[in-house]
Each structure stands twice: as C-alpha cells, then as structure tokens.
Coordinates of C-alpha atoms in Angstrom, one line a residue:
X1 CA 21.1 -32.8 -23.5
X2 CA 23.1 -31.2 -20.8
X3 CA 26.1 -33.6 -21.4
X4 CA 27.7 -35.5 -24.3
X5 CA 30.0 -38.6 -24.7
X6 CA 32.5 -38.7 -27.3
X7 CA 35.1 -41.5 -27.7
X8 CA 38.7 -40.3 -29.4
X9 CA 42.5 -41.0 -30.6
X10 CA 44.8 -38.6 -30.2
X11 CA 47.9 -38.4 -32.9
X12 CA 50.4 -40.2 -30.6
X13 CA 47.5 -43.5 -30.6
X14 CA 46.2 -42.1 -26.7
X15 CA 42.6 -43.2 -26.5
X16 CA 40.5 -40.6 -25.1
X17 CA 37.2 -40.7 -23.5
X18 CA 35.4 -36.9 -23.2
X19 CA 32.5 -36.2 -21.2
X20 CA 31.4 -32.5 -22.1
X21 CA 29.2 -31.2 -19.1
X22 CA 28.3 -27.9 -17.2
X23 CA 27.0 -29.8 -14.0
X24 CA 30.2 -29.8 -11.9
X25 CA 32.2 -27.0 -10.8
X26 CA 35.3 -29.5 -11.1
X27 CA 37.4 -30.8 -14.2
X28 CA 37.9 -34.3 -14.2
X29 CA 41.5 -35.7 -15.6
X30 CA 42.3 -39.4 -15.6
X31 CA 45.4 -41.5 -16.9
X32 CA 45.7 -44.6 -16.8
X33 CA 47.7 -48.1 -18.3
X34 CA 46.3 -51.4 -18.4
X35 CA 48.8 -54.4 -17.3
X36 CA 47.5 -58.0 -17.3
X37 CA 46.8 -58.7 -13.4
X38 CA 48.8 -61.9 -13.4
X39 CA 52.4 -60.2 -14.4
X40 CA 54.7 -61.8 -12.2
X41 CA 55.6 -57.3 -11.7
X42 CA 52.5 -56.5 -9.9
X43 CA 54.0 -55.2 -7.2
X44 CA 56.4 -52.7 -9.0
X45 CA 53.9 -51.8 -11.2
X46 CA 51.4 -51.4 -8.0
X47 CA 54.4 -49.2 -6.6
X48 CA 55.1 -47.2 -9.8
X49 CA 52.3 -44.0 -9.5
X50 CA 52.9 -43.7 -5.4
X51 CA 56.6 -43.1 -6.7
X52 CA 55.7 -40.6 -10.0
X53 CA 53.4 -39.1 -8.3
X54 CA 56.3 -37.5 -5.6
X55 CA 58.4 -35.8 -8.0
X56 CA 59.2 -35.3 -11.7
X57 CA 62.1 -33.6 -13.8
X58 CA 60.1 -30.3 -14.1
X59 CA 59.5 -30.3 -10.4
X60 CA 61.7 -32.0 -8.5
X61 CA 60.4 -33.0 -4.6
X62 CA 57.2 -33.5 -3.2
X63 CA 57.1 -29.3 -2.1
X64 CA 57.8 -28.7 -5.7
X65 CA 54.8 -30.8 -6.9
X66 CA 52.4 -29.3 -3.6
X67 CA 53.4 -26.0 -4.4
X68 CA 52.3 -26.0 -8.5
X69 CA 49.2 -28.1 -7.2
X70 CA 48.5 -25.2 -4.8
X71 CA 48.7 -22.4 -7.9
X72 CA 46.5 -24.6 -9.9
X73 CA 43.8 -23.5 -7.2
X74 CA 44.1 -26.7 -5.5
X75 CA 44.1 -29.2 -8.0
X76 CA 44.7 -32.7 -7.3
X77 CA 46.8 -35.7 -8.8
X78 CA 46.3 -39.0 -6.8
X79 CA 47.9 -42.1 -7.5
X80 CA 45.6 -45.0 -8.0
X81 CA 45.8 -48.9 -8.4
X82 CA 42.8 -50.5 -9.5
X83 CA 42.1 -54.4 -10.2
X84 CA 39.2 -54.4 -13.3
X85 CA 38.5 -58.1 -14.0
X86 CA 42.2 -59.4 -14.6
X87 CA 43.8 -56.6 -15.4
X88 CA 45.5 -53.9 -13.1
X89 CA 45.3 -50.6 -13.9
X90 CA 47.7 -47.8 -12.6
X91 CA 47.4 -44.2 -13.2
X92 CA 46.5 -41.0 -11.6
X93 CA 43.2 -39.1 -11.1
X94 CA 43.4 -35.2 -11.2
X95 CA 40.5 -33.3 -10.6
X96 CA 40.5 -28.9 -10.6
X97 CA 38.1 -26.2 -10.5
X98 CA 36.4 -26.0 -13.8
X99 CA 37.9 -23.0 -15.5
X100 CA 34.3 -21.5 -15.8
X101 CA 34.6 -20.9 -12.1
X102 CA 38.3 -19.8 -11.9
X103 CA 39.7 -16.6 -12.0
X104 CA 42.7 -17.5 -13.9
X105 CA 40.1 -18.8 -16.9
X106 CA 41.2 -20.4 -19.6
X107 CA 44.7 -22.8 -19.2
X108 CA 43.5 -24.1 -16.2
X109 CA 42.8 -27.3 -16.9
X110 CA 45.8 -27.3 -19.9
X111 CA 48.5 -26.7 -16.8
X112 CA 46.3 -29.2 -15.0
X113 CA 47.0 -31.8 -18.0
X114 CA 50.7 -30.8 -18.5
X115 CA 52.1 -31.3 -14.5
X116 CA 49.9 -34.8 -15.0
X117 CA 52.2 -35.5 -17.9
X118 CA 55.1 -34.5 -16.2
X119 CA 54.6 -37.0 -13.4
X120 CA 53.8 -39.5 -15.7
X121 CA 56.3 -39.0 -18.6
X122 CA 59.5 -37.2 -17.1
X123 CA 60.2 -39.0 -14.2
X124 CA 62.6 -38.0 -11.2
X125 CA 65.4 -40.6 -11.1
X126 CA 63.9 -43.4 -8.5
X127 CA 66.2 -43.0 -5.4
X128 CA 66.5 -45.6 -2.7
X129 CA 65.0 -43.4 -0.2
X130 CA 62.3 -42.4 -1.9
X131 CA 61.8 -46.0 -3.2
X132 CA 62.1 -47.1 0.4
X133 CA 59.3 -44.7 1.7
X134 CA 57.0 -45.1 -0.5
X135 CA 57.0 -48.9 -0.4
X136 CA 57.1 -49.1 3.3
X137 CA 53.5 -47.0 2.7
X138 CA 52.2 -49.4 -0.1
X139 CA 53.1 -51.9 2.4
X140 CA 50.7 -50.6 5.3
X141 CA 48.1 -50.1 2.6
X142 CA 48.4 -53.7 2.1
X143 CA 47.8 -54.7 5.9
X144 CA 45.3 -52.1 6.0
X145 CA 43.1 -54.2 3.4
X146 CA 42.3 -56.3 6.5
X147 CA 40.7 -53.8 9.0
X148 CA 37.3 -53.6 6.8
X149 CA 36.2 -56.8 7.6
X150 CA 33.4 -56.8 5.1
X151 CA 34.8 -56.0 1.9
X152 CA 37.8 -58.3 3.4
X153 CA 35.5 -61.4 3.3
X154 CA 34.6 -60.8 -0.2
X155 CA 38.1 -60.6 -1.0
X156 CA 39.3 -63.8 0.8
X157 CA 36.3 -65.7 -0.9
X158 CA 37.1 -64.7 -4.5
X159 CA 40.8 -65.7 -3.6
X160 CA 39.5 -69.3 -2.6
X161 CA 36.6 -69.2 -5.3
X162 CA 39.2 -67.8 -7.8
X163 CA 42.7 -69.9 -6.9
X164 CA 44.7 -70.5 -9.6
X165 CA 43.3 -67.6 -11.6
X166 CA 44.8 -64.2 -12.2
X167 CA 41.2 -62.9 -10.5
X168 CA 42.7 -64.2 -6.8
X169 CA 45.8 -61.8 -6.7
X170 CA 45.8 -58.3 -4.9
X171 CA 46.2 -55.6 -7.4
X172 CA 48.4 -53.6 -4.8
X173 CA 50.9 -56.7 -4.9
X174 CA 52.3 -58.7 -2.0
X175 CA 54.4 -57.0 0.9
X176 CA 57.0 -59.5 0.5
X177 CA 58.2 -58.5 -2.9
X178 CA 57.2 -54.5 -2.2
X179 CA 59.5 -54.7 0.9
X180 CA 62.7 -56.2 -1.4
X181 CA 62.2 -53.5 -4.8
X182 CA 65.4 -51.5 -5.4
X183 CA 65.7 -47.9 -7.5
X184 CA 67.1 -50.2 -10.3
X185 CA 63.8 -53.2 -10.9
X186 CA 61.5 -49.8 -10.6
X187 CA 63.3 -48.0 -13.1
X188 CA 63.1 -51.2 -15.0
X189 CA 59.5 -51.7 -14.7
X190 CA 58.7 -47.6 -15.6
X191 CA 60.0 -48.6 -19.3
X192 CA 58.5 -52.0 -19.3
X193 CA 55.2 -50.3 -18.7
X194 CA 55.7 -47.5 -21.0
X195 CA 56.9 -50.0 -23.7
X196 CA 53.7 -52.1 -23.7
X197 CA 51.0 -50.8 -21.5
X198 CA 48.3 -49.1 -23.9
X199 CA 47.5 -45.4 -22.4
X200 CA 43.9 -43.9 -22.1
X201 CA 43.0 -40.7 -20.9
X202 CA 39.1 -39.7 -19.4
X203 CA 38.2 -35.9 -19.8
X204 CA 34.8 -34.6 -18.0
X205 CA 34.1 -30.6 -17.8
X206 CA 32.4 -28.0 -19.6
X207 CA 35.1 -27.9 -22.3
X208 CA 34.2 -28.9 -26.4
X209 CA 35.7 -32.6 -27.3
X210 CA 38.3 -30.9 -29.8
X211 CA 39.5 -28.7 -27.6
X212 CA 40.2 -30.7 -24.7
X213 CA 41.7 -33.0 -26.9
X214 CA 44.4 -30.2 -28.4
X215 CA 45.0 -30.0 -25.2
X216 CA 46.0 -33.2 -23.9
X217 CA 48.0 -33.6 -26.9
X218 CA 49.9 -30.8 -26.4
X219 CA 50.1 -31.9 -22.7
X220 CA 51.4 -35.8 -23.7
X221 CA 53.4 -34.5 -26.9
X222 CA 56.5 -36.3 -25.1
X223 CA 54.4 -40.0 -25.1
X224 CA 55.4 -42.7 -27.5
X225 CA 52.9 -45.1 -28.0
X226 CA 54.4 -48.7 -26.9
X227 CA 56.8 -50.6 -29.3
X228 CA 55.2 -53.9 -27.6
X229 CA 51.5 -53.4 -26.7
X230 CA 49.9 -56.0 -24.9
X231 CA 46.7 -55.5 -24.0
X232 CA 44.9 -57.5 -20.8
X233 CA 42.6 -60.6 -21.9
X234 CA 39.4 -60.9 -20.6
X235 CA 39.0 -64.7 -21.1
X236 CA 35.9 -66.2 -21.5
X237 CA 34.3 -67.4 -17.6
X238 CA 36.1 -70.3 -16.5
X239 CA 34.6 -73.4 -14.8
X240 CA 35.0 -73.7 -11.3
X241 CA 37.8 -76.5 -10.6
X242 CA 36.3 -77.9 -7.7
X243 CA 32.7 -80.3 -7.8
X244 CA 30.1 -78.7 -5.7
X245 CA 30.0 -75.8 -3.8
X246 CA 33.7 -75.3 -1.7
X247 CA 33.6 -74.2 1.5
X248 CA 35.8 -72.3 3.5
X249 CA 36.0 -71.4 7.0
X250 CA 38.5 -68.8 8.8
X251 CA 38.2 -67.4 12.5
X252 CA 39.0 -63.8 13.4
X253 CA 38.2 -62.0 17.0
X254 CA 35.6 -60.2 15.2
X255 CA 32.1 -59.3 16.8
X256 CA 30.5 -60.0 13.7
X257 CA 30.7 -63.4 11.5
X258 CA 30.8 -62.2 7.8
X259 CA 29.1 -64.7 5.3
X260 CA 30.1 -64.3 1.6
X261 CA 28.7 -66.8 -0.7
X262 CA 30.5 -66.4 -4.3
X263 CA 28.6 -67.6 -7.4
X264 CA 29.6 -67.6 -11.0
X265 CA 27.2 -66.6 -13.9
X266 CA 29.6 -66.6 -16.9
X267 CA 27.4 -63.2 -17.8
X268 CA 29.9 -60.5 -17.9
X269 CA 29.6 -56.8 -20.0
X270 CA 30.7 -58.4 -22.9
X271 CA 27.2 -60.4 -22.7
X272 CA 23.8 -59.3 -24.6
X273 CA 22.7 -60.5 -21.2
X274 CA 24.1 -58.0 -19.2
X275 CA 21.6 -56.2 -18.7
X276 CA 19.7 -58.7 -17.3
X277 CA 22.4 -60.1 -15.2
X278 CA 22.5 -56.1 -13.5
X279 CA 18.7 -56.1 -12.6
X280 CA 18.9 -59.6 -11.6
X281 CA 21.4 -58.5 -9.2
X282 CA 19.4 -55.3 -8.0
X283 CA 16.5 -57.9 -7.5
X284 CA 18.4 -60.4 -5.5
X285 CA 20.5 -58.3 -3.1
X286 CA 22.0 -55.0 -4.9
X287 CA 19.4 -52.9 -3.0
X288 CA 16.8 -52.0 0.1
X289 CA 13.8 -53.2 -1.9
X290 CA 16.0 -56.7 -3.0
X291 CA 15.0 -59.9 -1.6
X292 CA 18.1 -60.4 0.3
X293 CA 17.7 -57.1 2.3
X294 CA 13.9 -57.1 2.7
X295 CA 13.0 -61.1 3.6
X296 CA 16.7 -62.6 5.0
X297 CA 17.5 -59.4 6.6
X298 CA 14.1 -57.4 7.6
X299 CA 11.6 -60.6 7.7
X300 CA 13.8 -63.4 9.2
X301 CA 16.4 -61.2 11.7
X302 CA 18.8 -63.3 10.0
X303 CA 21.9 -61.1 9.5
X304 CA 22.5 -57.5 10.4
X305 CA 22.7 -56.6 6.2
X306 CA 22.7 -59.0 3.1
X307 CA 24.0 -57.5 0.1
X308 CA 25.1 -58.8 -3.6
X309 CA 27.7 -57.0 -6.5
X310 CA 28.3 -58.3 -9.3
X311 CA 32.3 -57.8 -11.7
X312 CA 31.2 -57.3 -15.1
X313 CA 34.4 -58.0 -16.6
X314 CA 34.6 -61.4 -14.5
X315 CA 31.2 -63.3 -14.6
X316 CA 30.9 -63.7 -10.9
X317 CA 28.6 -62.1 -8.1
X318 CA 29.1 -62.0 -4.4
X319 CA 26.5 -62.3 -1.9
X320 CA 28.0 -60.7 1.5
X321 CA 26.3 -60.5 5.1
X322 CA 26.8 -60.0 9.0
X323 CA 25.6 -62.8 10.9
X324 CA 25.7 -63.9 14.4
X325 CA 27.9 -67.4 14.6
X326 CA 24.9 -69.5 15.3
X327 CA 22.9 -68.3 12.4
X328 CA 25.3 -68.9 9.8
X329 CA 23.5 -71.9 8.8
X330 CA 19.9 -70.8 8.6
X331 CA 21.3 -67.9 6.9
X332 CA 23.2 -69.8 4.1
X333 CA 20.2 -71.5 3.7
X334 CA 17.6 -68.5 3.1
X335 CA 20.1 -67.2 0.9
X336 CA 20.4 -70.0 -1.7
X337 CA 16.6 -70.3 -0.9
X338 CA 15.9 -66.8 -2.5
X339 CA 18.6 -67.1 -5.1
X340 CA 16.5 -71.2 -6.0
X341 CA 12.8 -69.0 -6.0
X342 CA 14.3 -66.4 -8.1
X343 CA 15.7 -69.1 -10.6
X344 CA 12.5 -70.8 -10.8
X345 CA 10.3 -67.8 -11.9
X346 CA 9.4 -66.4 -8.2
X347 CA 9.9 -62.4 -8.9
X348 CA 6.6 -60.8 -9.8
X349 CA 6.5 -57.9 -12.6
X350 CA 6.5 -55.2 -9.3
X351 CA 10.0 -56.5 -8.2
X352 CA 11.7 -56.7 -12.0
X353 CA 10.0 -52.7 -12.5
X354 CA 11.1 -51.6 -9.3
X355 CA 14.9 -52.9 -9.6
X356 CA 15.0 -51.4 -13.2
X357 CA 13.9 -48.3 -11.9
X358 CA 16.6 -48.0 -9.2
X359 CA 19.5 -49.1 -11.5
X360 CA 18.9 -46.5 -13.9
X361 CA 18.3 -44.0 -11.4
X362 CA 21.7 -44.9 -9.8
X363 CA 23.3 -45.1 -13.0
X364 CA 22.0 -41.1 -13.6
X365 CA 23.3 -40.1 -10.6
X366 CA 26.9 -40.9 -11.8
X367 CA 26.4 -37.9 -14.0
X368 CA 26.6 -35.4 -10.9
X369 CA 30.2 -37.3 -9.9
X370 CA 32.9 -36.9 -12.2
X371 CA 35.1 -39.1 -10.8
X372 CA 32.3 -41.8 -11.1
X373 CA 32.0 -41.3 -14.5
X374 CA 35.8 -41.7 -14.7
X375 CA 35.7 -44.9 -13.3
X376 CA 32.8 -46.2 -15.5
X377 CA 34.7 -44.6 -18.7
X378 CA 38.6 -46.1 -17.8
X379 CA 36.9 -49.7 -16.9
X380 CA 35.0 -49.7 -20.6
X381 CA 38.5 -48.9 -22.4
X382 CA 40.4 -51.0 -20.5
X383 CA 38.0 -53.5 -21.9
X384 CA 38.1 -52.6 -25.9
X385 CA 34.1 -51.4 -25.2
X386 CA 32.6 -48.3 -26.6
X387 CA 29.2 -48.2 -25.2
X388 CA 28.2 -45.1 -23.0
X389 CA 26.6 -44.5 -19.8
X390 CA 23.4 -43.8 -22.0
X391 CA 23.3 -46.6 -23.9
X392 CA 23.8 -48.6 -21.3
X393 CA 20.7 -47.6 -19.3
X394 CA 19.0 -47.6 -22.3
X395 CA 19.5 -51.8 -22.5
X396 CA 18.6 -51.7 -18.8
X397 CA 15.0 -50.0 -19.4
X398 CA 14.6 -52.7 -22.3
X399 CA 15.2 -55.9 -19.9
X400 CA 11.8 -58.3 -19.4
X401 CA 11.0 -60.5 -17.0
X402 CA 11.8 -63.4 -18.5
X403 CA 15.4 -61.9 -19.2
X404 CA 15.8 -61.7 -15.8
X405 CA 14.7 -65.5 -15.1
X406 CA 17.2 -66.6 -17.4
X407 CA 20.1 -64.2 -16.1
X408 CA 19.1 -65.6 -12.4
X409 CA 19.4 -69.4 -13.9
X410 CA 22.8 -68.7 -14.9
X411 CA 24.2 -68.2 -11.1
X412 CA 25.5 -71.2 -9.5
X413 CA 27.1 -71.3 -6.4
X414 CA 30.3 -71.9 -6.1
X415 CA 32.1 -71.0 -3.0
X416 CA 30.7 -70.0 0.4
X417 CA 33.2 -68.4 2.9
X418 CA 32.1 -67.6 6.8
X419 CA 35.0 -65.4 8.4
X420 CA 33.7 -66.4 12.1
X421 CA 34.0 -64.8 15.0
X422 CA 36.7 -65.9 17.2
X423 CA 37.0 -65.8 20.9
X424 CA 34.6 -62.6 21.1

C-alpha cells in the first residue's frame, strides 16, 4: 500500500488524523476548531486566524513570521475559514518540503509544527491597528464573494432555500459586525474559542504515525483541552418551511442568467445511503458523462454548463447552470425532467458503472493532493466520523442500481433561484 490512514489522540485530548505517504514532495500540516455556524461570534471567530496568523509572542510582526517561514525553506501557514454543514471551522493550513527532500532533514516539519503552534497558542496582544487591517481585508473578502457569479447563485439559493437555518449564514461573517470589532471582543473570543472549541490536527507525509505524533505533542505541549467543549450538531435534515417548490428571482447586469435549483435529500454522510446518494449525483449532473451535461447541455443547447454538488453533512444538492434569460424556463423544465426519469428507474446499468467508475477514480486522485486529503480528513472529524478515504470508495464500488433509484427518489425540489441578467 503506498499510504496508510491512522486516526489518533494525543495526551492533551488533540485528535489527530495521519496520512503516512511518499507520493508528495510536501508535508501537509492542518489545525483546526470546530464552532457551531450559528454563534451569534461568527464574525470574530471568522476574523480570529487572519489576526494569529500576523504575529505571535515568539515572533512578533508579520517580517518576523515571513522571515522563519522563509528558513523553513518556504513553508506556508494560511489562515482559513471554512463553513462544513453548520459548523464553522477556523484554523490554518501549513504545508513544507517533505524533509526527505530537504537539506536540513530531519526537524523540518517539527519547526514546521512548533511556529504553527506559536500562532495559534501564544498570541501577539490584538492591537487596534492590526485589528483594524485585518478586518477591513476580511471585509473585501466578503464583497469579493459576489464577483464569481456562479458559485454566488448557489450561495444566495441555499440562503433562501435554507432561511431560518444556521446553513444560510456566511461562514466569513457579515461586514457590518467585522467593521465594528475592537482589540478587546477579539481577545474575548480567542479564549472563548480556546475554552470550548474541540482541536484536531491532519498530518500527511512520509513520516511513521508515532512519530509525527511525538511531534505535534511536543509542538502543542502549551494547549489545554477546553474546560467547556461544545461540539457542532449536525441535526437531522429539516423539512423545508415552505409548500412547494419557492421561487426566487434577483437581477444583476450579468451576461449570463445563472439557474440554481436547490433540492433536499435528507441523505447526508451519516446515511448507509451515502453512497448512493454520491453516484446518484455523478449520474445526474456531477460530471461530463451526467445527464445534466450530456442531454440539457450538449443535446438541447439549453445552457452553456449544468452541473450538481451535493453537502454531505447537510442533505441537500444543488443543481447550477448558465442560461440565456429566455431559456430559463425550458431549462428548469429539462432539469426536473431528468431528475423525474432518473427517479422513476430511467438510468441504464452503463450510466450507474460509468458514474461509479469516475467517483472512485476522482476520489484516488485526492491521494496525489495533500491539501485535498486535508480537507476530506478535517470535515470527517469535525463530524465525529472515522471512516477513510479507502473505505469510503470501497462503499462506492458496492452501490447497485437499485441503490441509486432509491437515493434519486429521495431529492425533492425545493427552491429554484434564477439570478437574471439585467440590463445587458
């Protein structure tokens, strides 16, 4: 096997996920602490790793930090906010030259661990300036969510589909409360977090499980686990709290109308139907051999591309497309049309093979990426879930046809959303 999974705790209660690999020439070095999404903090949590990441007591000042990142042979520490189902996760990523590949050899990636922990654990005091800049950033990343109109759409539908659930909210926050933080709330919200945000670290490179673990408790010796620990609750699917499907119309002067239908299937990774659900979704629109892509896109000129994702810690799938304005409606229609002949039996053995085939061979690839494999590993402990990347596409080659039928049945619309072009 040229890599192995291996799920630990370190002394101090830090959950640990190690990959053990020789196929990348990089170290892979995650952090991260899991806050329920619907804290009325989320924006000073969302601001908290831009902040840590600038300066900490054993180097103090953004040159400081640069400078030790630059004798680590170019290692990197990013900040990073993520929303996984509802629950926000903040953190950093670092990622450095694998220390089969480094002159400097072994205590590479131990350095790499201990200015990580630094950041994270000995905090520079918060000053306003620093507070000030940082925010004003976190508050263009905000407005920036808007210039990609595509993945936009999908986020305004799931804030109409999802209103009134922690799902709808923006895991960077709201500028309005990020513009008005002070030195004193973040400070405030640094120990809240560290008081009851559970901490779990992801290891992938060519060093043995116990070791990199010795490591990294070494590195986090200063960490206390929290006094409060909450953990975020994935609640079962809710119902939607609207009859029939909702629908939504906004206009922006874009070239391009953007068509997102939203539908909820109460599957989620929790579910013996996952599986299913994940081929059901390659089949439908995850992929260029999917319905969606081959027969509204390729067969009917209907939209310039047709795609569906699904959130596995959520239960609910988007379908997204480009569409000229006047086709919107012949384009809804095709859409729920293949999603109805799906339901009803209409993929043939060729279709449920081919879209097995291509999920597992996309789910393989993430061994080559590192910081794929991060992701995958921090979004199954965030969840309580111990399956691995293996297992999982292990389920996936075991999924029949009739699995599939069933997942499909368990879709219903819920929301359709067109952001139309305006005055274009």
């Amino acid at each position: 096997m040229m890599h192995q999974t291996k799920r630990m705790k370190l002394r101090n209660g830090i959950g640990l996920t190690c990959v053990t690999t020789n196929q990348s020439k990089t170290s892979c070095l995650s952090a991260m602490l899991a806050l329920p999404l619907g804290e009325k903090e989320r924006s000073l949590s969302a601001l908290l790793p831009f902040v840590l990441r600038g300066s900490c007591r054993d180097y103090p000042g953004q040159q400081a930090v640069a400078a030790r990142l630059d004798e680590l042979y170019g290692a990197r520490v990013e900040p990073v906010v993520r929303k996984r189902g509802e629950a926000q996760l903040i953190g950093f990523v670092a990622d450095v030259i694998d220390e089969r590949y480094a002159m400097q050899g072994e205590g590479l990636f131990a350095d790499t661990a201990k200015l990580l922990a630094s950041l994270l654990l000995h905090p520079a005091a918060f000053t306003k300036e620093v507070v000030d800049r940082e925010a004003s950033q976190l508050c263009a990343r905000i407005a920036a969510q808007a210039d990609d109109k595509t993945t936009w759409a999908i986020r305004r539908m799931y804030q109409h589909m999802c209103e009134g659930e922690a799902y709808s909210l923006s895991e960077l926050g709201e500028s309005e409360e990020v513009k008005r933080i002070t030195p004193e709330q973040l400070t405030a919200q640094y120990h809240h977090v560290m008081r009851t945000a559970p901490l779990e670290l992801f290891y992938c490179g060519s060093l043995e499980p116990e070791q990199a673990a010795c490591q990294l408790e070494q590195a986090m010796e200063a960490y206390t686990a929290p006094t409060e620990p909450v953990r975020p609750v994935f609640d079962a699917p809710r119902a939607p709290l609207h009859e029939g499907i909702r629908e939504v119309i906004e206009e922006e002067p874009v070239v391009q109308g953007k068509l997102t239908i939203g539908l909820r299937s109460g599957i989620t990774v929790f579910d013996d139907a996952y599986p299913a659900m994940v081929v059901f979704n390659a089949s439908f629109g995850g992929n260029t051999a999917s319905r969606l892509f081959r027969t509204v896109r390729e067969q009917m000129s209907l939209c310039y591309y047709a795609t569906s994702m699904t959130e596995k810690t959520k239960g609910v799938i988007a379908v997204a497309s480009g569409i000229e304005n006047d086709s919107e409606p012949q384009a809804r229609a095709e859409i729920l049309h293949q999603l109805e002949e799906i339901q009803q039996g209409g993929l043939t053995s060729e279709e449920v093979e081919s879209a097995k085939r291509t999920v597992m061979a996309s789910l393989r690839t993430m061994f080559d990426s590192p910081l794929q494999l991060e992701n995958f590993y921090q979004t199954q402990a965030v969840a309580g879930l111990t399956e691995t990347l293996d297992e999982l596409i292990e389920r996936i080659g075991q999924v029949s046809m009739a699995d599939v039928t069933a997942a499909a049945q368990k879709a219903v619309p819920d929301t359709v959303y067109f952001l139309k072009g305006a005055g274009v």
